[in-house]
XYZ file of C-alpha atoms in Angstrom:
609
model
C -14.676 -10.369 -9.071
C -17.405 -13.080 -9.319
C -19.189 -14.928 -6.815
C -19.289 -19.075 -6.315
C -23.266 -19.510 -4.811
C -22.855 -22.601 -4.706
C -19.676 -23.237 -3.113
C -19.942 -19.942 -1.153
C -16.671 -18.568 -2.927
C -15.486 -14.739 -3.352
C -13.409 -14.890 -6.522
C -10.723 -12.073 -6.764
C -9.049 -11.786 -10.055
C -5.870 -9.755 -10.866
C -3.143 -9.854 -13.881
C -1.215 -12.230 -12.483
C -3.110 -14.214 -9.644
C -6.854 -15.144 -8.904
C -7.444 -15.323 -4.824
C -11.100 -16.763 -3.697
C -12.326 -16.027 -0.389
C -13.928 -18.750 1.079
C -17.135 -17.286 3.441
C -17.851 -20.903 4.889
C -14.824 -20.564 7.194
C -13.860 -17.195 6.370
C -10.612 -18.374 4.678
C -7.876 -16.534 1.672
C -6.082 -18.638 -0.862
C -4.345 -17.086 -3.667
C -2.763 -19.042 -6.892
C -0.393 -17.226 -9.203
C -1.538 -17.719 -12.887
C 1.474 -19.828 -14.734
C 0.261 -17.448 -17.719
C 0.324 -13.539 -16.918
C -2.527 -11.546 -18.219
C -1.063 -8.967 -20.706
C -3.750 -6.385 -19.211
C -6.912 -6.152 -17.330
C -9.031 -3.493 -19.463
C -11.071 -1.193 -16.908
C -14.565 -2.350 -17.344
C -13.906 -6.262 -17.541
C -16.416 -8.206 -15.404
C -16.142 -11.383 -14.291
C -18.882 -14.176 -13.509
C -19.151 -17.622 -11.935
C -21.525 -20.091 -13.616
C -23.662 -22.257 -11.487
C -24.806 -24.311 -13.416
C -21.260 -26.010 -15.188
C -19.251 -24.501 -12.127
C -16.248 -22.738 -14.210
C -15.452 -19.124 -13.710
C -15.308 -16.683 -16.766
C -14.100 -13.180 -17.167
C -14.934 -11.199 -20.459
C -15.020 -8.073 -22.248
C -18.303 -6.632 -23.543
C -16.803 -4.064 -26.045
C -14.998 -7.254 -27.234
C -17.294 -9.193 -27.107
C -15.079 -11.816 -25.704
C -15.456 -14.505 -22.669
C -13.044 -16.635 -21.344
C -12.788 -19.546 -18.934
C -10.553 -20.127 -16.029
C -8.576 -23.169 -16.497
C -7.932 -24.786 -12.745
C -5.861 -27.215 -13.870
C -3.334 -25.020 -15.859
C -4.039 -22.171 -14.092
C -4.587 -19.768 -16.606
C -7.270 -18.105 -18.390
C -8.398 -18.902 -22.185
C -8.340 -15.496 -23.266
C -6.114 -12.700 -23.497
C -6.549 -8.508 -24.121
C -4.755 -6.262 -25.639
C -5.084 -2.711 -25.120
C -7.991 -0.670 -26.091
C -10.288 2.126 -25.455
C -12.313 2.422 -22.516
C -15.386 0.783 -22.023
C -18.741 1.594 -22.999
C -20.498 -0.457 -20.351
C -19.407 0.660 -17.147
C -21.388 -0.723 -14.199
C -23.127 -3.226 -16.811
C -25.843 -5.684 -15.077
C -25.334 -9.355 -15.495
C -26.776 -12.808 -14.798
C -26.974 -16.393 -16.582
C -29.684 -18.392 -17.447
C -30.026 -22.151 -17.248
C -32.873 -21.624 -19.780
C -30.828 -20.967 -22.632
C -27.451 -21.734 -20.509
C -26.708 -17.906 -21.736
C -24.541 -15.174 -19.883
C -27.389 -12.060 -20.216
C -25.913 -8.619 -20.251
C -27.959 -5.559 -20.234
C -27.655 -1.593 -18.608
C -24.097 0.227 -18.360
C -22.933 3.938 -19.346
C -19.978 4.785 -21.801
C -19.069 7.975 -24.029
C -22.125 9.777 -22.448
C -24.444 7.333 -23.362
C -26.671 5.197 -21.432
C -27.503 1.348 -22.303
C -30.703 -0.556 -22.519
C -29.954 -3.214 -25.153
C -30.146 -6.721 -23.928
C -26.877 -8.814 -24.713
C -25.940 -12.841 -24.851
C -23.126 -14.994 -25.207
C -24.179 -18.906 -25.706
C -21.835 -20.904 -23.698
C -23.021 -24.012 -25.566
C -22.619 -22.417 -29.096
C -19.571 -20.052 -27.979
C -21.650 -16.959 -29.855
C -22.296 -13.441 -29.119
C -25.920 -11.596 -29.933
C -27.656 -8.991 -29.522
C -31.327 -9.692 -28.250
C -34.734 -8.245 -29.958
C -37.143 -7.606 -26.905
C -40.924 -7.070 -26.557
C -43.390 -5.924 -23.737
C -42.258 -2.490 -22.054
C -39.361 -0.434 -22.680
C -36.414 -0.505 -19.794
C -35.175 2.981 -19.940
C -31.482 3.154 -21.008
C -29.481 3.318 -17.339
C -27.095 2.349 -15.257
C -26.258 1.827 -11.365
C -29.224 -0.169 -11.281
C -29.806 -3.585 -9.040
C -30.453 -6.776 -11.261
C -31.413 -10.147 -9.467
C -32.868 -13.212 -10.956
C -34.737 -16.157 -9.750
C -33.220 -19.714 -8.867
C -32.916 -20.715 -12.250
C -32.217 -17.371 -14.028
C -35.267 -17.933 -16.304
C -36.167 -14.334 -14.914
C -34.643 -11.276 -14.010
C -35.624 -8.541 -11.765
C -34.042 -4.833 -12.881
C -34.612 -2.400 -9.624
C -33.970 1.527 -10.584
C -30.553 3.132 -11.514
C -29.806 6.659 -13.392
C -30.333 7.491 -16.873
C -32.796 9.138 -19.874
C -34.847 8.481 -21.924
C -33.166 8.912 -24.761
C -29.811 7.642 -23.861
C -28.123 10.922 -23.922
C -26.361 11.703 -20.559
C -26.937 15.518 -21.261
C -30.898 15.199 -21.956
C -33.006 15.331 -18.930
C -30.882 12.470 -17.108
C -32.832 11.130 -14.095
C -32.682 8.665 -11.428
C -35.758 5.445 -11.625
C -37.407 3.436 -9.342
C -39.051 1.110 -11.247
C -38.944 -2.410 -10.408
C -38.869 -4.274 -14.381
C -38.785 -7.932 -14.606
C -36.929 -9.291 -17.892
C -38.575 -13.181 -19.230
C -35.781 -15.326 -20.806
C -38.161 -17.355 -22.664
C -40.125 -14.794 -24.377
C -37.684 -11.835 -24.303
C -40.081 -9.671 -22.666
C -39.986 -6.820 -20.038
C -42.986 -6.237 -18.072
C -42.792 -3.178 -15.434
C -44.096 -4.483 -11.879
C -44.317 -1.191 -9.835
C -42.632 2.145 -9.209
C -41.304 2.875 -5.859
C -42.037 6.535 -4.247
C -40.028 8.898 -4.925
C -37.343 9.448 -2.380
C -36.561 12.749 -0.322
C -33.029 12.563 -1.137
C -32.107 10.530 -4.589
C -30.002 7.214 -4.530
C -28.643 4.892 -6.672
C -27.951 0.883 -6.707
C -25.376 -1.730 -5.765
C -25.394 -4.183 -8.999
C -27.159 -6.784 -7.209
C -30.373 -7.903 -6.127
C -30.461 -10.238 -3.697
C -33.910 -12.593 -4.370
C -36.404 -14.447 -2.124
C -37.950 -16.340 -4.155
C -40.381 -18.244 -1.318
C -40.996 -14.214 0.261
C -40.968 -12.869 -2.531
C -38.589 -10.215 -0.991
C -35.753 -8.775 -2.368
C -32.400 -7.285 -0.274
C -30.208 -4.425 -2.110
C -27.835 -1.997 -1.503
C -28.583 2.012 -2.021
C -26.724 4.669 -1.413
C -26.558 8.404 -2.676
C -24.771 9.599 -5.319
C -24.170 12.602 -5.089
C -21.149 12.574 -2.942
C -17.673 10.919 -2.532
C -17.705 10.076 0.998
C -21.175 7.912 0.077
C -22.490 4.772 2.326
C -24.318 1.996 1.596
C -27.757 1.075 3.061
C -28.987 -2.409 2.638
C -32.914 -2.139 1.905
C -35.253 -5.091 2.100
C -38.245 -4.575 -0.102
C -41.256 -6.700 -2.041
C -41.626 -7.752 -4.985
C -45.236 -7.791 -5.374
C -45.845 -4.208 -4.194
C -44.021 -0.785 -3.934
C -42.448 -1.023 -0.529
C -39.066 -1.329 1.252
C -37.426 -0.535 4.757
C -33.694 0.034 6.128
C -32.118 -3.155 7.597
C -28.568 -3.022 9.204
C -25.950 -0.192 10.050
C -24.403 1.489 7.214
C -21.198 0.728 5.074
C -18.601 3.250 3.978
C -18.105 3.509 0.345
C -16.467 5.945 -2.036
C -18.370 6.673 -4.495
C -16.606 8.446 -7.649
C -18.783 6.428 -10.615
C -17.448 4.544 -12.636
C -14.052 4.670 -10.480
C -16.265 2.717 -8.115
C -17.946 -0.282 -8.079
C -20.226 -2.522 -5.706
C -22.200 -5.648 -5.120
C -24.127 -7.784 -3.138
C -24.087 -11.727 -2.737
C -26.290 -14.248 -0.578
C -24.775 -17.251 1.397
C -27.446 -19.956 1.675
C -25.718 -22.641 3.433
C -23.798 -20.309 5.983
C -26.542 -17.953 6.316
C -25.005 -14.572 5.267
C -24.958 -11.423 3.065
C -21.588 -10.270 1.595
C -21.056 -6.643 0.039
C -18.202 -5.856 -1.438
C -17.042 -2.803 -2.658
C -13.970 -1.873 -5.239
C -12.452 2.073 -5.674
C -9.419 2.739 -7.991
C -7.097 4.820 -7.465
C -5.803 7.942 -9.522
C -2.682 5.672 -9.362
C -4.339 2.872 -10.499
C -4.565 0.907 -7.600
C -8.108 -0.867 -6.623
C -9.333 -1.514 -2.990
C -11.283 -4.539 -2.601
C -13.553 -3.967 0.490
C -15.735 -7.162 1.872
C -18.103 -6.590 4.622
C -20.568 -9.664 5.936
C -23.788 -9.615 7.734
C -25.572 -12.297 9.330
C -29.087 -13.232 7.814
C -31.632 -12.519 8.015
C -30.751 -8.870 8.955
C -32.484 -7.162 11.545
C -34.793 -3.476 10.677
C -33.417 -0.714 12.319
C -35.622 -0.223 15.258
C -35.528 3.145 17.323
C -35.711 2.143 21.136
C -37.733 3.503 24.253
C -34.041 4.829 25.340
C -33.303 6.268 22.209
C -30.945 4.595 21.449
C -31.312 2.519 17.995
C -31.015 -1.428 17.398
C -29.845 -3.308 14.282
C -27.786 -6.058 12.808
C -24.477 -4.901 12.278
C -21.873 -5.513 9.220
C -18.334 -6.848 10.273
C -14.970 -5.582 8.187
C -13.542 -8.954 6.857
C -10.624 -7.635 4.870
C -9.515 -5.009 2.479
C -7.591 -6.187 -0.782
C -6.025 -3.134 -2.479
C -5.238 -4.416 -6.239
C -1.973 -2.832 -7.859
C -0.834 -3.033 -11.394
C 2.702 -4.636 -9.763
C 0.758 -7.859 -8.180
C -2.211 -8.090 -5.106
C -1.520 -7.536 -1.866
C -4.052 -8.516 1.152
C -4.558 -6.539 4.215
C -6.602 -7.881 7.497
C -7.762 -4.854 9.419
C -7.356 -5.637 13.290
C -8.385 -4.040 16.329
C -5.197 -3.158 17.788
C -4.027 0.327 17.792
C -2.412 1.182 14.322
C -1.718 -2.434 13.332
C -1.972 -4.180 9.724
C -0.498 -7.607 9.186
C 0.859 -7.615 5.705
C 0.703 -10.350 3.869
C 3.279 -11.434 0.792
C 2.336 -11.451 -2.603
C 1.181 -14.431 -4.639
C 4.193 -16.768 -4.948
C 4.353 -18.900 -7.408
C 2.313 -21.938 -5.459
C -0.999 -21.258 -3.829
C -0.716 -19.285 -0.613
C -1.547 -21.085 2.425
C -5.046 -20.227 4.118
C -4.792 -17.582 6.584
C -6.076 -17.609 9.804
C -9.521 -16.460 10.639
C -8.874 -12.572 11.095
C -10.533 -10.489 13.842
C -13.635 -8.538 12.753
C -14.554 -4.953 13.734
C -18.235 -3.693 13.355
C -18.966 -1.168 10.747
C -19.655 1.911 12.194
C -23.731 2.473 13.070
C -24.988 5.137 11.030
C -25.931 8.423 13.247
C -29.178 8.897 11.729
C -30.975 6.635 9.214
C -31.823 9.136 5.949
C -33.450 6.580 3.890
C -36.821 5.040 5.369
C -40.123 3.520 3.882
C -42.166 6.789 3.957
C -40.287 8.984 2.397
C -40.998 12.997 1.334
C -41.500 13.948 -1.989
C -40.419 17.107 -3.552
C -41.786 19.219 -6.896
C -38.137 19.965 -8.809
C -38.729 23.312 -11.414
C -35.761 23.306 -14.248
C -34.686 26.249 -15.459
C -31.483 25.572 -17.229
C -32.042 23.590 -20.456
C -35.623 23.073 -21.520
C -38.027 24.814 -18.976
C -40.033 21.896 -17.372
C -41.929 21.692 -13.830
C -42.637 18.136 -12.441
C -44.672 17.762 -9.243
C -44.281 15.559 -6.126
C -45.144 12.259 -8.328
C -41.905 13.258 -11.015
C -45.147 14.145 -13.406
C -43.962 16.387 -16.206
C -46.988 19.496 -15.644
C -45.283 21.905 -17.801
C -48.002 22.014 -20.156
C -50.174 23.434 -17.644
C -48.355 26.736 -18.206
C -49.729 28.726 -20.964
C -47.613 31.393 -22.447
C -48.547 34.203 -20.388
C -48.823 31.749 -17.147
C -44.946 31.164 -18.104
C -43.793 34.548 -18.586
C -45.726 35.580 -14.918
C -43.532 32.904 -13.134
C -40.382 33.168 -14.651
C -40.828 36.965 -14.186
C -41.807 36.513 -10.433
C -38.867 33.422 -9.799
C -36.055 35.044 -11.270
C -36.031 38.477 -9.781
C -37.185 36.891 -6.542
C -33.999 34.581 -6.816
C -31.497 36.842 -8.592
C -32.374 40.220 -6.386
C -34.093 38.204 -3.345
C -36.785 41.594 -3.700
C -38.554 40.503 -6.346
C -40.275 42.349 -9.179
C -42.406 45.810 -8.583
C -45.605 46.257 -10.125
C -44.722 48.606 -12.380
C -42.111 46.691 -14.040
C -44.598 43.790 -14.078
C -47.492 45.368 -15.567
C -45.194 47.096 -18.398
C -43.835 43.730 -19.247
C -47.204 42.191 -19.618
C -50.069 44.088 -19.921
C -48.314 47.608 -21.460
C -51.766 47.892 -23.112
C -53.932 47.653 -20.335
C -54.910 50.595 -18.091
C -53.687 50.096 -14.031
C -57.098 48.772 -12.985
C -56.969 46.351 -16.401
C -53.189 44.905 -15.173
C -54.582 44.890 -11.869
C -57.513 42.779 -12.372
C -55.346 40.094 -14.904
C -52.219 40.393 -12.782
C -54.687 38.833 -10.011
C -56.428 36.407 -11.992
C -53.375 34.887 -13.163
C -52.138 34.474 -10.071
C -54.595 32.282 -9.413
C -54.192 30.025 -12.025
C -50.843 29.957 -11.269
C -51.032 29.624 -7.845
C -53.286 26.116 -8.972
C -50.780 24.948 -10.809
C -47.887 25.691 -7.796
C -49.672 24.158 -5.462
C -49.228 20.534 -6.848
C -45.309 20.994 -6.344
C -45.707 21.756 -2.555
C -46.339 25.395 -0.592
C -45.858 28.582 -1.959
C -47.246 32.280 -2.324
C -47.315 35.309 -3.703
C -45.922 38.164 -1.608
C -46.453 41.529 -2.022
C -44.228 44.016 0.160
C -43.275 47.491 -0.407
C -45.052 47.260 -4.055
C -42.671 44.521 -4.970
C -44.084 41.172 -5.739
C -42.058 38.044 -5.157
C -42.162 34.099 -4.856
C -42.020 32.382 -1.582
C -41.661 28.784 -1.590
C -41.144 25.571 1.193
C -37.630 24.305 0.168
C -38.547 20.673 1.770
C -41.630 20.823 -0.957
C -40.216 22.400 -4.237
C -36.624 22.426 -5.361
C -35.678 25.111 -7.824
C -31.980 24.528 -9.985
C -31.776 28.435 -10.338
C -31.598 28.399 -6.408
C -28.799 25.880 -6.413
C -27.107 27.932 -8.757
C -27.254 31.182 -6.873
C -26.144 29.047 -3.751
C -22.881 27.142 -5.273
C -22.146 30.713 -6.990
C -20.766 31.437 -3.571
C -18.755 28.212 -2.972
C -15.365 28.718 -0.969
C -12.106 29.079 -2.756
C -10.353 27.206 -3.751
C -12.678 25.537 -5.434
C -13.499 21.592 -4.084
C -13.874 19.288 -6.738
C -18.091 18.322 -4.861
C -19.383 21.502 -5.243
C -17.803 22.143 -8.784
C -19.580 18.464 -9.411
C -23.087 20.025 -7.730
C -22.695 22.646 -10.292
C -22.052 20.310 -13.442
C -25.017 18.017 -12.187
C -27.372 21.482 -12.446
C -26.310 22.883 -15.781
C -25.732 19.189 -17.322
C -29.212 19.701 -19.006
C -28.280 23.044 -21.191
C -28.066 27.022 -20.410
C -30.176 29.166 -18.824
C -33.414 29.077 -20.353
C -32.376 28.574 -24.346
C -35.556 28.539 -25.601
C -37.129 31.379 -23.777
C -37.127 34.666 -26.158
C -37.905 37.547 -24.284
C -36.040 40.967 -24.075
C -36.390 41.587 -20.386
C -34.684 37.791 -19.756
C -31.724 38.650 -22.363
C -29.808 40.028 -19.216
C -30.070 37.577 -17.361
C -29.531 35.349 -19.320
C -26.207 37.065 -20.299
C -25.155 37.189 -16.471
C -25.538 33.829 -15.605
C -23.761 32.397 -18.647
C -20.970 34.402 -17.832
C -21.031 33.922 -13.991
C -21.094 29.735 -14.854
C -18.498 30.023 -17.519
C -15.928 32.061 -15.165
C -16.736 29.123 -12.218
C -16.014 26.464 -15.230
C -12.656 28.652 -16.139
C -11.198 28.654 -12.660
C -12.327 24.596 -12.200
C -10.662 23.541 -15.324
C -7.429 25.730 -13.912
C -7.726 23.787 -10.740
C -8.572 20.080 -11.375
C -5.830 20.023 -14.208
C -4.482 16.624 -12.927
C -8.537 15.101 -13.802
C -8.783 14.026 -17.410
C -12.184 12.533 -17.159
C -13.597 15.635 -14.718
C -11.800 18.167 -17.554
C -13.518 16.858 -20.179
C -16.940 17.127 -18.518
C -16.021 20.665 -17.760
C -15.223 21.335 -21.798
C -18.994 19.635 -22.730
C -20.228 22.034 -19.990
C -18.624 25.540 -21.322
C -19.661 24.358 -24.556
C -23.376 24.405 -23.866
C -22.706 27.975 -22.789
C -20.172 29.206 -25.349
C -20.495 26.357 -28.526
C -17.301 28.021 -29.733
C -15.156 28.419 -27.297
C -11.760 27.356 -28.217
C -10.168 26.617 -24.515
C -13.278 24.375 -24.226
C -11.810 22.396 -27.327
C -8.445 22.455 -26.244
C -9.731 21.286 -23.104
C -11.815 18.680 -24.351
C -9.405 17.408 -27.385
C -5.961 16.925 -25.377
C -7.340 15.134 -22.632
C -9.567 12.584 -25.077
C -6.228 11.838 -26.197
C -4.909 11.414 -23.228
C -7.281 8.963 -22.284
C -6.373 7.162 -25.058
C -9.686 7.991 -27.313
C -8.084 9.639 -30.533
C -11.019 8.901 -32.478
C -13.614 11.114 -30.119
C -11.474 13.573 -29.867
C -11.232 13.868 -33.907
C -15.079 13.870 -33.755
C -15.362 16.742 -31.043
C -13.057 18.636 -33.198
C -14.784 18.486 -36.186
C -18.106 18.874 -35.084
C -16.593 22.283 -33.516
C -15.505 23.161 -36.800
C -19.406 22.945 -37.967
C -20.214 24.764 -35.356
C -17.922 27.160 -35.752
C -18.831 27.086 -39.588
C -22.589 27.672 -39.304
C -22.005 30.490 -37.281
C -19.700 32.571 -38.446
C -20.047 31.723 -41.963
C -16.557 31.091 -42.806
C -14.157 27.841 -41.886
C -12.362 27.305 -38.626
C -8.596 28.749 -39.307
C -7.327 25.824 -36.966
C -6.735 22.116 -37.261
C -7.018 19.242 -35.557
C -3.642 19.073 -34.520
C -3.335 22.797 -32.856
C -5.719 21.240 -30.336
C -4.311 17.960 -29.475
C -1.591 18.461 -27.152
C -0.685 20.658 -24.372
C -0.579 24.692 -25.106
């Protein structure tokens, strides 16, 4: 889809027709192209040009644009078949400067994007820009807006690493980054609080340039049945507050897409949001708010005021054609309208409009709590209530103290007794001796603790254990030991909780001590059984198989149902090449361990057992 600012236009595009929905007077036409697309690859964008008014639609992994030809109606480009994307959810904006389409952001193959991209219109070319200034973290699911001209660009937040590598320390940001066409330069502006519970961003930023406000949508990612909060913040200073009701939206990544447009003339905001299908099929959801919207305001009655979305239409996109719903208020009633014939469709009557249904509670506000995290699979690593990495407060025997005291306090929920403590760390010290440095370490620890949030020490019955304020400090082992008890049969959210946990490595690898061996022999075996069962379950999933396999294999790096797991359903998916790759770098694995060569090959894993 791609959005007309000028013109106020919703442009819909589909294999065989392109519909634009006309926000002025709320009006559908649809045209069927006199030259079927062959295919629509997943992860195609499309974009409407302001400044020479023509509509494109192109490929990043192609590196190929296309314009819509009105006259003919057809597009200049066609696409055959190929693997999926590597920019899902990819930012985008043009520039009159340079009369450029910019491209920067997106996720693909586990990796996370941060290189800036350009296609001339004038010259017809594709590059790859050098930048300067600060470094935009490689992300995606992040907000990008730009100013009247598009000779700047404001990137708000999103989810990624440092790195690049979806399975090393992936994170959500805040950061508001502003990208300078003329100089190629990033230059970070501010970074908002962190939240009290994380969120993620529609792929626009609605700009004020005169306010210098922004408008953009949020909403958590963490679950299917998500919503979407429009947020009005500045752009000069690290602030932002709830405006309007809330809008439904299923979130499954990059199954799921959604955006937010500005209609100066008529006054209003459009989001629109797009979910496909495990049968292919995408739902086009539009949703339109007048501006400017109102902040939600709590009454004296209790009762809560704010401007309210209305449910335009819902355009469910099938690989057979388009077909467009109105939703109405009567009982159980949907007027169905034909497909595209073969001359445009006439415009359809204004439909009704039902509110979107006003949130119960508002869970994202301007103050927000913040909340020390402590990481315990993968690298061990304590942030505090800023996201500041304090792990090098913790000198060896500080460590050892509070992963002895956290993980018998969360495993056994007694803790550890005294004994056991003092003949783990101070065997060579007399009772008074482990005493006295059992105490004084406790209170450098304690120090350190206390810039995550409240906690103690508690001693009962001789057994010392951790206490800790939940709403302060979040601990991953905890999260573990709670989804260990998740209902059967297994639902594909919690089984996603637990992937989002362990996604940064096993328990502890880099932590050598014999009293942790145990453990850390019990809780690779109690994940790998949960991953067993889930893999069992969500058969019909190729995408959520395959991030089961990468999970068992930072438990078990040779574990051959893993690679089955992982191999056939890479081919499945189309993505042969990968799943060569996997294979052979299991082989290595498999190699440097055992000393001797993997007695398989490639093709024993590549199809069903």
């Amino acid at each position: 889809m791609a959005f007309d600012k000028n013109e106020e236009v919703l442009y819909i595009v589909s294999q065989d027709s392109l519909y634009d929905l006309r926000f002025k007077n709320e009006q559908l036409e649809g045209t069927r192209l006199s030259q079927k697309l062959d295919t629509l690859l997943p992860g195609n964008q499309s974009v409407f040009n302001p400044f020479n008014n023509k509509l494109y639609n192109f490929y990043i992994d192609h590196k190929k644009v296309g314009a819509y030809d009105t006259i003919g109606k057809k597009w200049e480009m066609n696409y055959t078949p190929d693997i999926l994307t590597v920019y899902w959810q990819a930012n985008k904006f043009i520039s009159s400067t340079d009369d450029a389409l910019y491209i920067m952001c997106g996720y693909g193959q586990m990796t996370y994007k941060n290189t800036v991209q350009r296609y001339s219109f004038t010259s017809k070319t594709w590059d790859s820009v050098p930048v300067k200034g600060a470094r935009l973290t490689p992300r995606y699911l992040s907000a990008l807006g730009t100013s009247p001209t598009g000779d700047t660009a404001y990137i708000l937040g999103g989810y990624g690493s440092n790195s690049g590598n979806q399975v090393v320390n992936p994170r959500h940001y805040y950061d508001l980054v502003s990208y300078d066409v003329k100089d190629h330069s990033f230059n970070k502006i501010y970074q908002l609080p962190e939240p009290a519970a994380q969120f993620c961003f529609a792929n626009s930023l609605v700009i004020d340039p005169v306010a210098k406000e922004y408008y953009a949508l949020i909403f958590p990612d963490d679950k299917f049945n998500s919503s979407l909060q429009l947020i009005q913040g500045s752009l000069l200073k690290p602030t932002y507050q709830p405006v309007a009701n809330t809008i439904p939206y299923s979130f499954h990544d990059i199954k799921s897409f959604a955006d937010l447009y500005y209609c100066e003339t008529s006054k209003k905001l459009v989001a629109v949001t797009l979910y496909t299908s495990k049968e292919n099929v995408t739902a086009v959801n539009v949703y339109v708010l007048e501006f400017p919207p109102n902040p939600i305001i709590a009454a004296t009655s209790g009762l809560s005021w704010f401007s309210s979305w209305y449910y335009l239409l819902l355009i469910p996109v099938g690989a057979v054609g388009l077909f467009l719903f109105y939703k109405r208020r009567r009982r159980a009633s949907q007027a169905l309208i034909a497909p595209a014939s073969q001359s445009p469709v006439a415009p359809l009557v204004s439909p009704e409009v039902i509110p979107a249904t006003p949130p119960v509670a508002v869970t994202i506000a301007e103050p927000v709590a913040k909340k020390g995290n402590i990481f315990f699979f993968g690298p061990f690593e304590v942030q505090d209530k800023e996201g500041q990495d304090i792990t090098k407060y913790f000198t060896p025997l500080l460590k050892e103290l509070f992963l002895l005291l956290a993980i018998y306090t969360v495993r056994s929920g007694r803790g550890i007794s005294s004994e056991r403590l003092y003949a783990t760390l101070w065997r060579d010290k007399s009772n008074k001796e482990a005493q006295n440095n059992r105490s004084v370490n406790m209170v450098k620890l304690k120090a350190i603790l206390d810039k995550l949030g409240t906690c103690a020490f508690v001693k009962e019955a001789d057994r010392w254990s951790l206490q800790y304020n939940t709403e302060d400090i979040r601990m991953d082992l905890a999260d573990f030991q709670v989804l260990l008890q998740m209902p059967r049969p297994l639902q594909e959210q919690p089984v996603r909780d637990l992937l989002g946990i362990i996604h940064r490595g096993s328990f502890l690898p880099d932590a050598n001590y014999t009293w942790l061996e145990d453990f850390q022999s019990e809780i690779s075996n109690l994940a790998l059984n949960i991953l067993s069962e889930a893999a069992v379950q969500f058969r019909s999933d190729p995408e959520f198989l395959i991030e089961i396999a990468d999970s068992i294999f930072l438990f078990d790096p040779v574990n051959e149902e893993a690679l089955h797991l992982k191999c056939s359903n890479l081919i499945l998916l189309g993505r042969h090449s990968l799943a060569k790759t996997a294979f052979n770098k299991f082989a290595k694995e498999y190699q440097h361990m055992y000393g001797e060569d993997f007695p398989h090959v490639f093709n024993d894993y590549s199809g069903d057992k």
